[in-house]
Amino acid sequence: MHKLVLKPGREKSLKRRHPWIFSGAVARVEGEPAPGDTVDVRSSSGEFLAAAAWSPESQIRARVWGWGEREIDASFFHERVTHAVQARAALFESGITDAARLVHGESDGLPGIVADRYADTVVLQLLSAGAERWREALADALTRVTGAARVWERSDADVRELEGLAPRAGLLRGAPLAGSLTLHEHGLAFGVEVHTGHKTGFYLDQRDNRMRLRALAKDCDVLDCFSYTGGFALNALAGGARSVTAVESSALALEHARANAGANGLASVDWVEGDVFQTLRRFRDQGRQFDLIVLDPPKLAPTAAHAERAARAYKDINLLGFKLLRPGGVLMTFSCSGGVSPELFQKIVAGAALDAGVNPRIEAWLHAASDHPVALNFPEGEYLKGLVCRVADKC
Ligand code: SAH
């Protein structure tokens, strides 16, 4: 067995069961592990700490599979996938949705591995050398455990570059997809493009938050910013909104959004193709006002190093959002940037409110849905945070 030996004192985070080993903690590697091979992680005194996947190209030099001396083989992945899928069984049985995240990386004990189910299709995303090494075992396990008609790979996320991995996509198991795929969430149907859509096709993490918006939308003029295929916009209509305006820069996403509205018999959205930063300014100059505004921008700060520039962008849209709200209105504002902590996000939104001259209250903190759990020992898993801010009156 290959061995990864840590520098003295660097076993502390592993003992707290944090699953990443950074390059700076590594004293030496014994043997010649290939990328993705399993290494025994040992303290400087030789104590066994974990079995981990070797990622020579990444600053995260190894990711932990397990804390015991159990062999890492196909049956290990079958077990882990079974646990992860079972944890979502109640969600599927509830009838709320036929699409959910089945495997959420580190938080499901499967670092670098994401699997999302959309009706009869599982989409697998492999993001680390270790994940890549076990592609076939994972595809087999997902097929057997879920009984899905196919497993489609979408390993084309940018983060693979950090691991020295080329993008890769295609059918792994089962029958090719004939025609388009539709998911059903809280009674609404959404088309999903698993081949070309964002992430693995849909923003599953916002499921509960879209429902929360629906509950707030009655008789409101709603503005959905960064609308993608209309997730929040259609929920606003389902909740009885008076009007819905949705802004999105991708013409293709808007095409799907229109199709989704039509498929649900909801046609009355004002779809605006454009940049949110500019469109909000235009609406401000036109004196437009809304009762409920959603800001769900893409990841503006992938890591803490981007946080400062991202903070300016978050402040900009939140300030404009507050200015466009009627007194008593609600801003539902999100950040999915791992590099922006909840504390920092609250500070940015508070600064935006101050500059906008409003005095909002936080009615709720929002997070990713429960099929995107956060392992207690892995705070990095907490990437999506949101605030529901009600503007009481002008201050
Ligand atoms: N709320 C959506 C997900 C939003 S993802 C849902 O629930 O499904 C972020 C979206 O913002 C993407 O669709 C992306 O195309 C779009 N986007 C990125 N930058 C933008 C900009 N400057 N202006 C408008 N849309 C933008």
Coordinates of C-alpha atoms and ligand atoms in Angstrom, one line a residue:
M1 CA 0.0 0.0 0.0
H2 CA 1.2 3.5 -0.9
K3 CA 1.7 5.7 2.1
L4 CA 1.3 9.4 2.6
V5 CA 3.1 10.6 5.7
L6 CA 2.1 13.9 7.3
K7 CA 4.4 16.5 8.8
P8 CA 4.6 16.6 12.6
G9 CA 1.4 18.1 14.1
R10 CA -0.5 18.2 10.8
E11 CA -2.8 15.3 11.8
K12 CA -5.1 17.6 13.8
S13 CA -7.7 18.4 11.2
L14 CA -7.8 14.7 10.1
K15 CA -8.5 13.7 13.7
R16 CA -11.4 16.1 13.6
R17 CA -12.5 14.2 10.5
H18 CA -11.9 17.0 8.0
P19 CA -11.5 15.1 4.7
W20 CA -8.9 17.2 2.9
I21 CA -5.1 16.9 3.1
F22 CA -3.4 20.0 1.7
S23 CA 0.0 19.9 0.0
G24 CA 1.7 21.8 2.9
A25 CA 0.8 19.1 5.4
V26 CA 2.5 16.3 3.4
A27 CA 6.0 15.3 4.6
R28 CA 6.5 12.5 2.0
V29 CA 4.9 9.8 -0.1
E30 CA 6.1 6.2 0.0
G31 CA 5.6 4.2 -3.1
E32 CA 4.5 5.6 -6.5
P33 CA 0.8 6.1 -6.4
A34 CA -0.9 7.0 -9.7
P35 CA -3.4 9.8 -9.6
G36 CA -6.6 8.6 -7.9
D37 CA -4.8 5.6 -6.2
T38 CA -5.6 5.0 -2.6
V39 CA -2.9 5.9 -0.1
D40 CA -2.7 5.1 3.6
V41 CA -2.4 8.4 5.5
R42 CA -0.1 8.3 8.5
S43 CA 1.0 10.8 11.1
S44 CA 4.6 11.6 11.5
S45 CA 4.8 9.0 14.2
G46 CA 3.4 6.3 11.9
E47 CA -0.2 6.2 13.3
F48 CA -2.8 5.2 10.7
L49 CA -5.3 8.1 10.2
A50 CA -7.3 7.4 7.0
A51 CA -7.5 5.9 3.5
A52 CA -7.5 8.7 0.9
A53 CA -7.4 9.3 -2.8
W54 CA -4.1 10.7 -4.1
S55 CA -4.4 13.9 -6.2
P56 CA -0.8 14.9 -7.2
E57 CA -1.9 17.9 -9.3
S58 CA -4.2 19.5 -6.8
Q59 CA -3.4 21.7 -3.7
I60 CA -5.8 19.3 -2.0
R61 CA -3.3 16.5 -2.3
A62 CA -5.5 13.8 -0.9
R63 CA -9.2 13.4 -0.1
V64 CA -10.3 10.9 2.6
W65 CA -12.5 7.9 1.6
G66 CA -12.6 6.4 5.1
W67 CA -11.2 6.6 8.6
G68 CA -10.9 2.8 9.2
E69 CA -8.6 0.3 7.7
R70 CA -11.3 -1.0 5.3
E71 CA -10.2 -1.7 1.8
I72 CA -11.3 0.8 -0.8
D73 CA -12.8 -1.2 -3.6
A74 CA -16.0 -1.5 -5.7
S75 CA -18.0 -2.8 -2.7
F76 CA -17.0 0.3 -0.7
F77 CA -18.5 2.5 -3.3
H78 CA -21.6 0.4 -3.5
E79 CA -22.1 0.7 0.3
R80 CA -21.6 4.5 0.3
V81 CA -23.9 5.0 -2.7
T82 CA -26.5 2.8 -1.0
H83 CA -26.4 4.9 2.1
A84 CA -26.6 8.2 0.2
V85 CA -29.5 7.0 -1.9
Q86 CA -31.4 5.7 1.1
A87 CA -31.1 9.0 2.8
R88 CA -33.1 10.6 -0.1
A89 CA -35.7 7.8 -0.3
A90 CA -38.3 9.7 1.9
L91 CA -37.9 12.8 -0.3
F92 CA -38.8 10.8 -3.5
E93 CA -41.6 9.0 -1.6
S94 CA -43.1 12.3 -0.4
G95 CA -44.1 13.1 -4.0
I96 CA -42.6 16.5 -3.7
T97 CA -40.1 15.8 -6.5
D98 CA -38.8 13.2 -8.8
A99 CA -35.4 14.9 -9.0
A100 CA -32.9 15.2 -6.2
R101 CA -29.2 15.1 -5.5
L102 CA -28.3 11.5 -4.6
V103 CA -24.6 12.0 -3.8
H104 CA -23.3 15.3 -2.5
G105 CA -19.5 14.8 -2.4
E106 CA -17.6 15.1 0.8
S107 CA -20.8 15.4 2.9
D108 CA -21.9 11.9 1.7
G109 CA -18.4 10.5 2.3
L110 CA -17.7 10.5 -1.4
P111 CA -15.3 13.4 -2.1
G112 CA -15.4 14.8 -5.6
I113 CA -18.5 12.9 -6.5
V114 CA -21.9 14.3 -7.4
A115 CA -24.9 12.3 -8.6
D116 CA -28.2 13.9 -9.4
R117 CA -31.4 12.0 -10.3
Y118 CA -33.8 13.5 -12.8
A119 CA -36.8 11.1 -13.2
D120 CA -35.3 7.9 -14.7
T121 CA -31.9 9.4 -15.4
V122 CA -28.9 9.7 -13.1
V123 CA -26.3 12.4 -13.9
L124 CA -22.8 11.7 -12.5
Q125 CA -20.1 14.3 -12.1
L126 CA -16.6 13.3 -11.2
L127 CA -14.5 16.2 -9.9
S128 CA -11.3 14.8 -8.4
A129 CA -8.6 12.2 -9.4
G130 CA -10.0 9.8 -6.9
A131 CA -13.5 10.1 -8.2
E132 CA -12.2 9.6 -11.8
R133 CA -10.3 6.5 -10.7
W134 CA -13.6 4.8 -9.6
R135 CA -15.9 5.9 -12.5
E136 CA -16.9 2.4 -13.5
A137 CA -17.6 1.2 -9.9
L138 CA -19.7 4.3 -9.3
A139 CA -21.6 3.9 -12.5
D140 CA -22.4 0.3 -11.6
A141 CA -23.4 1.1 -8.1
L142 CA -25.7 3.9 -9.2
T143 CA -27.3 1.7 -11.8
R144 CA -27.9 -1.1 -9.3
V145 CA -29.0 1.0 -6.3
T146 CA -31.4 3.3 -8.2
G147 CA -32.7 1.1 -11.0
A148 CA -32.5 4.2 -13.2
A149 CA -32.7 3.7 -17.0
R150 CA -29.4 5.4 -17.6
V151 CA -26.3 7.0 -16.0
W152 CA -25.1 10.0 -18.0
E153 CA -21.7 11.6 -17.2
R154 CA -21.3 15.4 -17.0
S155 CA -17.7 15.7 -15.8
D156 CA -17.1 19.0 -17.5
A157 CA -16.9 21.5 -14.6
D158 CA -13.9 23.9 -14.5
V159 CA -12.7 22.6 -11.1
R160 CA -11.5 19.4 -12.9
E161 CA -8.6 21.5 -14.3
L162 CA -7.2 21.9 -10.7
E163 CA -6.9 18.1 -10.6
G164 CA -5.3 17.9 -14.1
L165 CA -8.4 16.2 -15.5
A166 CA -9.8 16.9 -19.0
P167 CA -13.6 17.5 -19.4
R168 CA -15.6 14.4 -20.2
A169 CA -19.3 13.8 -20.9
G170 CA -21.4 10.9 -22.3
L171 CA -23.5 7.9 -21.6
L172 CA -22.0 5.5 -19.0
R173 CA -24.8 3.0 -18.5
G174 CA -28.2 2.2 -20.0
A175 CA -30.1 3.4 -23.0
P176 CA -29.4 6.7 -24.7
L177 CA -31.8 9.5 -23.8
A178 CA -34.6 9.6 -26.4
G179 CA -36.1 13.1 -26.5
S180 CA -36.1 15.5 -23.7
L181 CA -36.3 14.9 -19.9
T182 CA -38.8 16.4 -17.6
L183 CA -38.7 16.7 -13.8
H184 CA -41.6 17.5 -11.5
E185 CA -41.1 19.6 -8.4
H186 CA -43.9 20.7 -6.2
G187 CA -46.4 20.1 -9.0
L188 CA -44.5 22.1 -11.6
A189 CA -42.8 20.4 -14.7
F190 CA -39.4 21.6 -15.8
G191 CA -37.5 20.4 -18.9
V192 CA -33.9 19.4 -18.1
E193 CA -31.1 19.5 -20.6
V194 CA -28.7 17.0 -18.9
H195 CA -26.3 17.3 -21.9
T196 CA -25.9 21.0 -21.9
G197 CA -27.7 22.5 -18.9
H198 CA -25.9 24.3 -16.1
K199 CA -24.3 22.1 -13.4
T200 CA -26.0 18.7 -14.1
G201 CA -29.0 20.4 -15.7
F202 CA -31.0 22.0 -12.9
Y203 CA -30.5 24.0 -9.7
L204 CA -31.9 21.3 -7.4
D205 CA -30.4 23.0 -4.3
Q206 CA -33.0 25.8 -4.5
R207 CA -36.1 23.5 -4.3
D208 CA -37.3 24.5 -0.8
N209 CA -36.5 28.2 -1.4
R210 CA -38.5 28.3 -4.6
M211 CA -41.4 26.9 -2.5
R212 CA -40.9 29.6 0.1
L213 CA -41.1 32.2 -2.6
R214 CA -44.4 30.7 -3.8
A215 CA -45.8 31.1 -0.3
L216 CA -44.9 34.8 -0.3
A217 CA -46.0 35.6 -3.9
K218 CA -49.7 36.1 -3.6
D219 CA -50.9 39.3 -5.3
C220 CA -47.3 40.5 -5.6
D221 CA -45.4 42.1 -8.4
V222 CA -42.4 39.7 -8.5
L223 CA -39.0 40.2 -10.1
D224 CA -36.9 37.1 -10.6
C225 CA -33.2 38.0 -11.3
F226 CA -30.9 35.4 -12.8
S227 CA -33.9 33.3 -13.7
Y228 CA -32.2 30.4 -15.6
T229 CA -35.1 28.2 -16.8
G230 CA -37.7 30.0 -14.7
G231 CA -37.6 28.1 -11.4
F232 CA -38.5 31.0 -9.1
A233 CA -40.6 32.8 -11.8
L234 CA -42.9 29.9 -12.3
N235 CA -43.3 29.3 -8.6
A236 CA -44.2 32.9 -8.2
L237 CA -47.0 32.5 -10.7
A238 CA -48.1 29.2 -9.0
G239 CA -48.3 31.2 -5.7
G240 CA -50.7 33.7 -7.3
A241 CA -48.4 36.6 -8.1
R242 CA -50.0 39.6 -9.8
S243 CA -47.1 39.9 -12.3
V244 CA -43.8 38.3 -12.8
T245 CA -40.8 39.8 -14.5
A246 CA -37.7 37.6 -15.0
V247 CA -34.2 38.7 -16.1
E248 CA -31.6 36.3 -17.5
S249 CA -28.6 36.8 -19.8
S250 CA -28.7 33.4 -21.5
A251 CA -31.1 33.3 -24.5
L252 CA -31.0 29.5 -24.4
A253 CA -32.0 29.4 -20.8
L254 CA -34.9 31.8 -21.5
E255 CA -36.0 29.7 -24.4
H256 CA -36.4 26.8 -22.0
A257 CA -38.0 29.1 -19.4
R258 CA -40.7 30.0 -21.9
A259 CA -41.2 26.4 -22.8
N260 CA -41.5 25.5 -19.1
A261 CA -44.1 28.3 -18.6
G262 CA -46.1 26.9 -21.5
A263 CA -45.9 23.3 -20.4
N264 CA -47.3 24.3 -17.0
G265 CA -50.1 26.5 -18.5
L266 CA -48.4 29.6 -17.0
A267 CA -47.8 32.0 -19.8
S268 CA -47.8 35.5 -18.2
V269 CA -44.1 36.1 -17.4
D270 CA -42.3 39.1 -18.8
W271 CA -39.0 37.4 -19.8
V272 CA -36.2 40.0 -20.1
E273 CA -33.1 38.9 -21.9
G274 CA -30.3 40.9 -20.5
D275 CA -27.6 41.6 -17.9
V276 CA -29.1 41.9 -14.4
F277 CA -26.7 44.7 -13.3
Q278 CA -27.8 46.9 -16.2
T279 CA -31.4 45.9 -16.2
L280 CA -31.9 46.8 -12.5
R281 CA -30.4 50.2 -13.2
R282 CA -32.8 50.7 -16.1
F283 CA -35.8 49.6 -13.9
R284 CA -34.6 52.1 -11.2
D285 CA -34.4 54.9 -13.8
Q286 CA -37.8 54.0 -15.0
G287 CA -39.2 54.2 -11.4
R288 CA -40.4 50.5 -11.5
Q289 CA -41.3 49.0 -8.2
F290 CA -41.8 45.4 -7.0
D291 CA -43.2 43.6 -3.9
L292 CA -40.9 40.6 -4.0
I293 CA -37.5 40.4 -5.6
V294 CA -35.2 37.3 -6.0
L295 CA -31.5 37.7 -6.5
D296 CA -29.9 34.3 -7.3
P297 CA -26.7 35.1 -9.1
P298 CA -24.1 32.6 -10.3
K299 CA -21.1 31.8 -8.2
L300 CA -19.3 35.3 -8.0
A301 CA -16.5 34.1 -5.7
P302 CA -15.5 30.5 -6.3
T303 CA -12.8 30.9 -3.6
A304 CA -12.0 33.3 -0.8
A305 CA -9.4 35.0 -3.0
H306 CA -12.3 36.3 -5.2
A307 CA -14.3 37.5 -2.2
E308 CA -13.5 41.2 -2.5
R309 CA -14.5 41.7 -6.1
A310 CA -17.5 39.5 -5.6
A311 CA -18.5 41.5 -2.5
R312 CA -18.8 44.7 -4.7
A313 CA -21.0 42.8 -7.2
Y314 CA -23.2 41.4 -4.4
K315 CA -23.5 44.9 -2.9
D316 CA -24.4 46.4 -6.2
I317 CA -27.3 44.1 -7.0
N318 CA -28.6 44.1 -3.5
L319 CA -28.5 47.9 -3.3
L320 CA -30.5 48.1 -6.5
G321 CA -32.8 45.4 -5.3
F322 CA -33.7 47.3 -2.2
K323 CA -34.3 50.5 -4.2
L324 CA -36.8 48.7 -6.4
L325 CA -38.8 47.3 -3.5
R326 CA -42.0 48.9 -2.3
P327 CA -42.3 49.6 1.4
G328 CA -43.3 46.3 3.0
G329 CA -41.6 44.4 0.2
V330 CA -39.3 41.3 0.4
L331 CA -35.9 40.7 -1.0
M332 CA -34.9 37.1 -1.2
T333 CA -31.2 37.3 -1.8
F334 CA -28.6 34.4 -2.3
S335 CA -25.0 33.7 -2.6
C336 CA -23.8 30.3 -3.7
S337 CA -20.1 31.3 -3.4
G338 CA -18.1 29.1 -1.1
G339 CA -15.7 32.0 -0.7
V340 CA -18.3 34.3 0.9
S341 CA -19.2 33.2 4.4
P342 CA -22.7 33.7 5.8
E343 CA -21.4 36.5 8.1
L344 CA -19.7 38.3 5.2
F345 CA -22.9 37.9 3.1
Q346 CA -25.0 39.4 5.9
K347 CA -22.6 42.3 6.1
I348 CA -22.7 43.0 2.4
V349 CA -26.5 42.9 2.3
A350 CA -26.6 45.2 5.4
G351 CA -24.3 47.7 3.7
A352 CA -26.5 47.6 0.6
A353 CA -29.6 48.3 2.7
L354 CA -27.9 51.2 4.5
D355 CA -26.9 52.8 1.2
A356 CA -30.3 52.2 -0.3
G357 CA -31.8 54.0 2.7
V358 CA -34.0 51.1 3.9
N359 CA -34.3 49.3 7.2
P360 CA -34.9 45.7 6.5
R361 CA -35.4 42.8 9.0
I362 CA -34.2 39.3 8.3
E363 CA -37.2 37.0 8.3
A364 CA -35.2 33.9 7.5
W365 CA -31.9 32.4 6.6
L366 CA -32.1 30.0 3.7
H367 CA -29.8 27.1 2.7
A368 CA -29.6 24.4 0.2
A369 CA -32.3 21.7 0.3
S370 CA -31.8 18.6 2.5
D371 CA -30.6 16.5 -0.3
H372 CA -27.5 18.8 -0.3
P373 CA -26.5 18.0 3.4
V374 CA -23.4 19.5 5.1
A375 CA -21.2 17.1 7.0
L376 CA -20.6 18.6 10.5
N377 CA -16.9 18.2 10.0
F378 CA -16.9 19.9 6.6
P379 CA -18.0 23.5 6.8
E380 CA -16.9 24.1 3.2
G381 CA -20.0 22.1 2.2
E382 CA -22.2 25.1 3.3
Y383 CA -22.0 27.0 0.0
L384 CA -25.5 28.3 -0.6
K385 CA -26.9 30.8 1.8
G386 CA -29.8 33.2 1.4
L387 CA -31.6 35.9 3.3
V388 CA -35.3 36.8 3.3
C389 CA -35.3 40.5 4.1
R390 CA -38.5 42.5 4.6
V391 CA -38.3 46.2 4.2
A392 CA -40.5 47.7 6.9
D393 CA -40.4 51.3 5.8
K394 CA -38.0 54.0 4.8
C395 CA -35.6 54.8 7.6
Ligands
SAH1 N1 -32.7 30.8 -10.0 C1 -32.3 29.8 -10.9 C2 -30.8 29.5 -11.0 C3 -29.9 30.7 -11.3 S1 -28.3 30.3 -11.8 C4 -33.1 28.5 -10.6 O1 -33.8 28.5 -9.6 O2 -33.1 27.6 -11.5 C5 -27.7 31.8 -12.3 C6 -28.2 32.3 -13.7 O3 -27.7 33.6 -13.9 C7 -27.7 31.5 -14.9 O4 -28.8 31.0 -15.6 C8 -26.9 32.4 -15.7 O5 -27.1 32.3 -17.1 C9 -27.4 33.8 -15.3 N2 -26.5 34.9 -15.4 C10 -25.2 34.9 -15.1 N3 -24.7 36.2 -15.1 C11 -25.8 37.0 -15.4 C12 -26.0 38.4 -15.6 N4 -24.9 39.3 -15.5 N5 -27.2 38.9 -15.9 C13 -28.2 38.0 -16.1 N6 -28.1 36.7 -15.9 C14 -26.9 36.2 -15.6

